[in-house]
Tab-separated table of C-alpha atoms in Angstrom:
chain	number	residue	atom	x	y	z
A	18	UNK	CA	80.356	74.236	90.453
A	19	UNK	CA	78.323	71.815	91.970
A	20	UNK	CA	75.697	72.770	95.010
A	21	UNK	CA	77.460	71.816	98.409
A	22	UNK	CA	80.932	72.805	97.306
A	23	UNK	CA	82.905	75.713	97.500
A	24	UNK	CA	86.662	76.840	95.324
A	25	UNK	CA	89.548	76.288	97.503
A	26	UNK	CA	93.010	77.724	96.310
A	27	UNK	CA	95.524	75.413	96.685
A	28	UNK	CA	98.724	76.167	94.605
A	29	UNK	CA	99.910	79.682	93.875
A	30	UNK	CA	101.310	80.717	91.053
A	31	UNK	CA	104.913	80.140	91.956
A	32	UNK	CA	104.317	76.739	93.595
A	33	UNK	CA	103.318	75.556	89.759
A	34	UNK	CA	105.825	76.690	88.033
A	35	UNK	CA	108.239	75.238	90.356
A	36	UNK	CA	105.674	72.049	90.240
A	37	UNK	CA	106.421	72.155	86.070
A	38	UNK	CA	109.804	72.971	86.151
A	39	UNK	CA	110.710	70.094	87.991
A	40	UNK	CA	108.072	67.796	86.223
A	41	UNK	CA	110.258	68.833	83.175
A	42	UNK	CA	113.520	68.573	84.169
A	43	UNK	CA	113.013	65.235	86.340
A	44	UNK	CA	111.870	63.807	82.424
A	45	UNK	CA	115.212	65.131	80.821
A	46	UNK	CA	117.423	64.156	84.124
A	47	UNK	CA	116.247	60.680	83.784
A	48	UNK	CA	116.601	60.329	80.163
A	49	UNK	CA	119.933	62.133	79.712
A	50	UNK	CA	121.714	60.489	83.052
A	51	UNK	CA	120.607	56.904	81.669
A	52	UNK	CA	122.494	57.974	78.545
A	53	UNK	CA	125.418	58.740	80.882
A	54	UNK	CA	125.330	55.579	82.690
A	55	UNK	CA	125.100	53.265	79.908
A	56	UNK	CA	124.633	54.905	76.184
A	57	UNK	CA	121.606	53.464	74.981
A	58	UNK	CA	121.485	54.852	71.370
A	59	UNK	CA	123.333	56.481	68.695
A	60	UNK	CA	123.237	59.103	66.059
A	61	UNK	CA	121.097	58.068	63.242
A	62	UNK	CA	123.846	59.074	60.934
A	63	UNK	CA	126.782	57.827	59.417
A	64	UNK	CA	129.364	59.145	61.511
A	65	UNK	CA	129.907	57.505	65.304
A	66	UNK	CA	128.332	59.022	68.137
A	67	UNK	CA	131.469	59.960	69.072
A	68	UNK	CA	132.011	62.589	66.734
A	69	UNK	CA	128.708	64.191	66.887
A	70	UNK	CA	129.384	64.905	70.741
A	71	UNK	CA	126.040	62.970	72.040
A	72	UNK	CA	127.433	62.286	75.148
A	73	UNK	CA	128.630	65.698	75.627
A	74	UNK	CA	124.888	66.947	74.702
A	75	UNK	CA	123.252	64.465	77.010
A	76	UNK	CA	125.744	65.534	79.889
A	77	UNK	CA	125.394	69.151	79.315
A	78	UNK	CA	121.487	68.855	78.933
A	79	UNK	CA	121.920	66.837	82.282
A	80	UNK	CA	123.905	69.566	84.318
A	81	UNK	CA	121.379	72.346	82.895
A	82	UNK	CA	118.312	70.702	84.828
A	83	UNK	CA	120.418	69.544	87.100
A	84	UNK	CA	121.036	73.743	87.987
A	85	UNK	CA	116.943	74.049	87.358
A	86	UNK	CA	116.838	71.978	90.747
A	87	UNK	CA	119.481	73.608	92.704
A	88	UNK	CA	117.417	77.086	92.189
A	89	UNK	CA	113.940	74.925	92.729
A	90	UNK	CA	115.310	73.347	95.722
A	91	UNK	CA	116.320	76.547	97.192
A	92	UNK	CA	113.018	78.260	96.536
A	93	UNK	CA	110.749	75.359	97.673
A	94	UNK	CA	113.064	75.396	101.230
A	95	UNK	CA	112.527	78.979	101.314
A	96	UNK	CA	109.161	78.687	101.185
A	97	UNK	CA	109.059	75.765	103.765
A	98	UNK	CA	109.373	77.937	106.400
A	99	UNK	CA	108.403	81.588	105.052
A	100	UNK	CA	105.548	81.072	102.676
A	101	UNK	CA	102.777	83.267	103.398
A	102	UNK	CA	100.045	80.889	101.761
A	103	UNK	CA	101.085	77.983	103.412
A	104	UNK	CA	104.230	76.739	105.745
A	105	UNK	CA	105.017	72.798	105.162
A	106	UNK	CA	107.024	72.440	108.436
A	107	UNK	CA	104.097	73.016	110.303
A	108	UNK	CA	102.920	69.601	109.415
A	109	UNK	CA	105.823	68.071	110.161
A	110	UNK	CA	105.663	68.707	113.529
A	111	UNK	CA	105.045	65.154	115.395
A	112	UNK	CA	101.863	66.780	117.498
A	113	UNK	CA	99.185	64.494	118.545
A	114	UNK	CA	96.733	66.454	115.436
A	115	UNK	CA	98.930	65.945	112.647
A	116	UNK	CA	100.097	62.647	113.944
A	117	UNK	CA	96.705	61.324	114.223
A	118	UNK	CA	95.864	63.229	110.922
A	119	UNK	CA	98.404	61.440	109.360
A	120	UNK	CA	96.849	57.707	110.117
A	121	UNK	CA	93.318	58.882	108.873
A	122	UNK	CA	94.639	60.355	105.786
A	123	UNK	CA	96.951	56.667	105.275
A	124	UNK	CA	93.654	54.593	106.247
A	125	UNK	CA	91.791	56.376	103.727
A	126	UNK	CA	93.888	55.300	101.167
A	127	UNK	CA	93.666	51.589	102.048
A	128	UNK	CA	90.546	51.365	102.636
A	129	UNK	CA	89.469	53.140	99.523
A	130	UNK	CA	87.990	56.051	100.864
A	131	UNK	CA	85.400	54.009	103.103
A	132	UNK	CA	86.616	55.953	106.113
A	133	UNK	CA	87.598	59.926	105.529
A	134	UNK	CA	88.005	61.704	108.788
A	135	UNK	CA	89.652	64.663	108.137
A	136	UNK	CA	89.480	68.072	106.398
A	137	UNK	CA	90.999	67.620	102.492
A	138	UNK	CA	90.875	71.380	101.849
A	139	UNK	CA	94.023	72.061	103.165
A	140	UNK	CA	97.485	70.169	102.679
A	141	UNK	CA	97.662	66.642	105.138
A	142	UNK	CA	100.239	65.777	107.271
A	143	UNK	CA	100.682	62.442	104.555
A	144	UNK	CA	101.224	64.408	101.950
A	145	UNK	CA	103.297	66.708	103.303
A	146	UNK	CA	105.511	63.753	104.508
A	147	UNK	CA	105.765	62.449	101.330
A	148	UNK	CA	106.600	65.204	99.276
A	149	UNK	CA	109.463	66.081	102.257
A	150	UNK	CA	110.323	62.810	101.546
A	151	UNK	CA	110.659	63.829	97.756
A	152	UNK	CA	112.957	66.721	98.348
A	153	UNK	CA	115.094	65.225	100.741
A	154	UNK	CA	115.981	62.816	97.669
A	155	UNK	CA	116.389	65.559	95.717
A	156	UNK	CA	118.904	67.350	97.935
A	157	UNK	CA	120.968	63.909	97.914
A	158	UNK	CA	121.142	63.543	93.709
A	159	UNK	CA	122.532	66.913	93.810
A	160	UNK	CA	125.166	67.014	96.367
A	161	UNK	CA	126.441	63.227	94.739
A	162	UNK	CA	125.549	64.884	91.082
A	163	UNK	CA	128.122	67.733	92.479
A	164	UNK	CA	130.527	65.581	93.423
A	165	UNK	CA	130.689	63.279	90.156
A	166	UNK	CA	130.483	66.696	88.425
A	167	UNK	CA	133.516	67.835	90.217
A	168	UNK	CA	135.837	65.217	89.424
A	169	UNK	CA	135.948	66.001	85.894
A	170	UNK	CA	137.371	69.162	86.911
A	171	UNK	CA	140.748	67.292	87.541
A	172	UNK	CA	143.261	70.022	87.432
A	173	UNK	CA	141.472	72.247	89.977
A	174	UNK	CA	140.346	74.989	87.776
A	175	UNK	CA	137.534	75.839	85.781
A	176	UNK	CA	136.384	78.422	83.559
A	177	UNK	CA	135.017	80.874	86.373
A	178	UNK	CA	138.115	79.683	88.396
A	179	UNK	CA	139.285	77.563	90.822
A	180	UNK	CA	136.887	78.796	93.915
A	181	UNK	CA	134.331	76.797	92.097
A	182	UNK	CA	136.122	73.096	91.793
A	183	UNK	CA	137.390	73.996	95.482
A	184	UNK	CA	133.514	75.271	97.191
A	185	UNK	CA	132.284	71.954	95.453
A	186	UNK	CA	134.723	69.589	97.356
A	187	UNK	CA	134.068	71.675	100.330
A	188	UNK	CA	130.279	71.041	100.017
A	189	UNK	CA	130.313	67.656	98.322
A	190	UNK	CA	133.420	65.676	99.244
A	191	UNK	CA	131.878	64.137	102.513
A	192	UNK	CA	129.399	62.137	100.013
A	193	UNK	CA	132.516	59.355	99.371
A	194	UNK	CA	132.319	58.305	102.659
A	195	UNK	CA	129.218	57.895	103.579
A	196	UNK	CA	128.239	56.080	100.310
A	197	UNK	CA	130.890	53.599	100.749
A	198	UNK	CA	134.489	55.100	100.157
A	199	UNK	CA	134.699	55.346	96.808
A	200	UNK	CA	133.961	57.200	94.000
A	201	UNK	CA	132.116	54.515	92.220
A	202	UNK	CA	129.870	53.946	95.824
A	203	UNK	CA	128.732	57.861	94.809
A	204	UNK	CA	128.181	56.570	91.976
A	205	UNK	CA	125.900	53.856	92.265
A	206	UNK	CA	124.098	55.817	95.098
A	207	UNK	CA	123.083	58.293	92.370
A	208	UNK	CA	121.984	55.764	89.906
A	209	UNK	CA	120.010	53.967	92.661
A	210	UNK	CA	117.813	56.987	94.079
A	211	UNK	CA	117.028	58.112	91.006
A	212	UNK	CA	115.090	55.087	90.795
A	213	UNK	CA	113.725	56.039	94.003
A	214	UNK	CA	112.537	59.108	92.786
A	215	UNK	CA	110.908	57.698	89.840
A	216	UNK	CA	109.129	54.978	91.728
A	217	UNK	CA	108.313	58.388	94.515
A	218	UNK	CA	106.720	59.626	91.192
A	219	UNK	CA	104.665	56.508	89.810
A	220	UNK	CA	102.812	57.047	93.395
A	221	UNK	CA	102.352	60.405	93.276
A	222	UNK	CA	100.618	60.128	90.536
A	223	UNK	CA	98.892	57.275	90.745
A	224	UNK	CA	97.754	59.029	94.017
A	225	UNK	CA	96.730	62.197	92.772
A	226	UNK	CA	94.173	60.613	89.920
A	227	UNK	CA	92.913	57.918	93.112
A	228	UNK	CA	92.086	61.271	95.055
A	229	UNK	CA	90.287	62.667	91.801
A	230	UNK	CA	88.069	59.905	91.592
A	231	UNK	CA	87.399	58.958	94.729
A	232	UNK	CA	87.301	62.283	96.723
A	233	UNK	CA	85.230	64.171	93.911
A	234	UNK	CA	86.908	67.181	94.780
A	235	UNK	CA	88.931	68.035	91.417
A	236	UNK	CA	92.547	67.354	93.160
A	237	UNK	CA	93.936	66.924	89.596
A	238	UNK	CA	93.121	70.257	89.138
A	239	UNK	CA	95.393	72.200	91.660
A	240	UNK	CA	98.966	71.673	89.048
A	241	UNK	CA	97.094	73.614	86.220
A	242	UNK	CA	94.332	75.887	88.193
A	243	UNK	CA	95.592	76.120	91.326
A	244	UNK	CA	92.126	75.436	92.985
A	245	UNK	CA	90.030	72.260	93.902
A	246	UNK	CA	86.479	72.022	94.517
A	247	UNK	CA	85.862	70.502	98.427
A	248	UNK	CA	82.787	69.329	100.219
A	249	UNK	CA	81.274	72.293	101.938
A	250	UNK	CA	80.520	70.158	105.381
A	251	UNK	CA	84.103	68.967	105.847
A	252	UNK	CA	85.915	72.187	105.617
């Protein structure tokens, strides 16, 4: 470690895994709900696609990680407000410090780290924003996920029973509505903030490596250590 700076602990065990899981399953999502939107390739054998179930894979493999981020999202809200290493909300708060916290950590970014008044050891109001903004997007692709889901559950019944067709229109009929009135509205919604997300993504990490090499503080590091190395003076 170099003179000047000290270890900082920044992601706990738990917060990486969740960081991974969803790293992984945002890759499949995107790759298997493309398939479902418009099949893009076929079995490299002679018999059709159709007969070696590939969209049947691609859906399945798309309502598995689809479950990874229901049990994510729960956990990560969970910790929102209960964590005992850090608690998000508080930076939500519109208070003059985080507000103002907020500005310096945006005009750091555009002016390419030629003005950096504020303490980097901890989480910033900006990025706590933006990765609020991440879940909140998150929280949408599943409840208009559940609700596509649901509709191929025609007859009302399922193999765990009906209470689980019915609790999904309970919690995910509303979605038709807002999106438009249709079924195909839902649709397109879903399609369209998943690009969302992936551009969400591009920036974050195109952000994370700017931080690395312009802060000099390791951010890069957090995801697989859990720990960055910060300026002694501005802690």
């Amino acid at each position: 470690m170099k003179s000047g700076r000290k270890q900082v602990k920044r992601m706990t065990g738990a917060m990486r895994i969740i960081h991974w899981a969803n790293a992984i399953s945002m890759v499949a999502a995107v790759i298997t709900g493309l398939y479902i939107g418009h099949p893009y390739y076929q079995t490299l054998i002679a018999d059709g696609a159709v007969d070696k179930y590939v969209m049947a894979w691609n859906r399945w493999g798309h309502f598995i990680v689809a479950i990874i981020f229901d049990v994510t999202s729960i956990v990560v809200a969970y910790l929102y407000f209960f964590s005992r290493f850090e608690k998000p909300y508080k930076k939500l708060i519109p208070t003059g410090k985080n507000v103002a916290e907020f500005g310096e950590v945006l005009l750091n970014l555009v002016t390419l780290n030629r003005r950096k008044k504020f303490d980097s050891t901890h989480s910033d109001s900006f990025n706590t924003v933006y990765f609020t903004i991440f879940h909140v997007l998150l929280v949408w692709m599943l409840f208009t996920g559940l609700q596509l889901y649901v509709h191929g559950l025609e007859s009302g019944e399922s193999s765990i029973g009906a209470w689980w067709p019915a609790l999904l229109h309970l919690a995910t009929d509303w979605t038709i509505p807002v999106t438009g009135g249709t079924l195909m509205d839902v649709r397109i919604s879903h399609h369209e903030t998943m690009w969302l997300i992936v551009t969400w993504v591009a920036f974050h990490i195109y952000y994370q490596i700017w931080r690395t090499i312009f802060w000099k503080e390791g951010d890069i590091a957090i995801v697989f250590g859990g720990s960055k190395f910060a300026k002694e003076q501005e802690s």
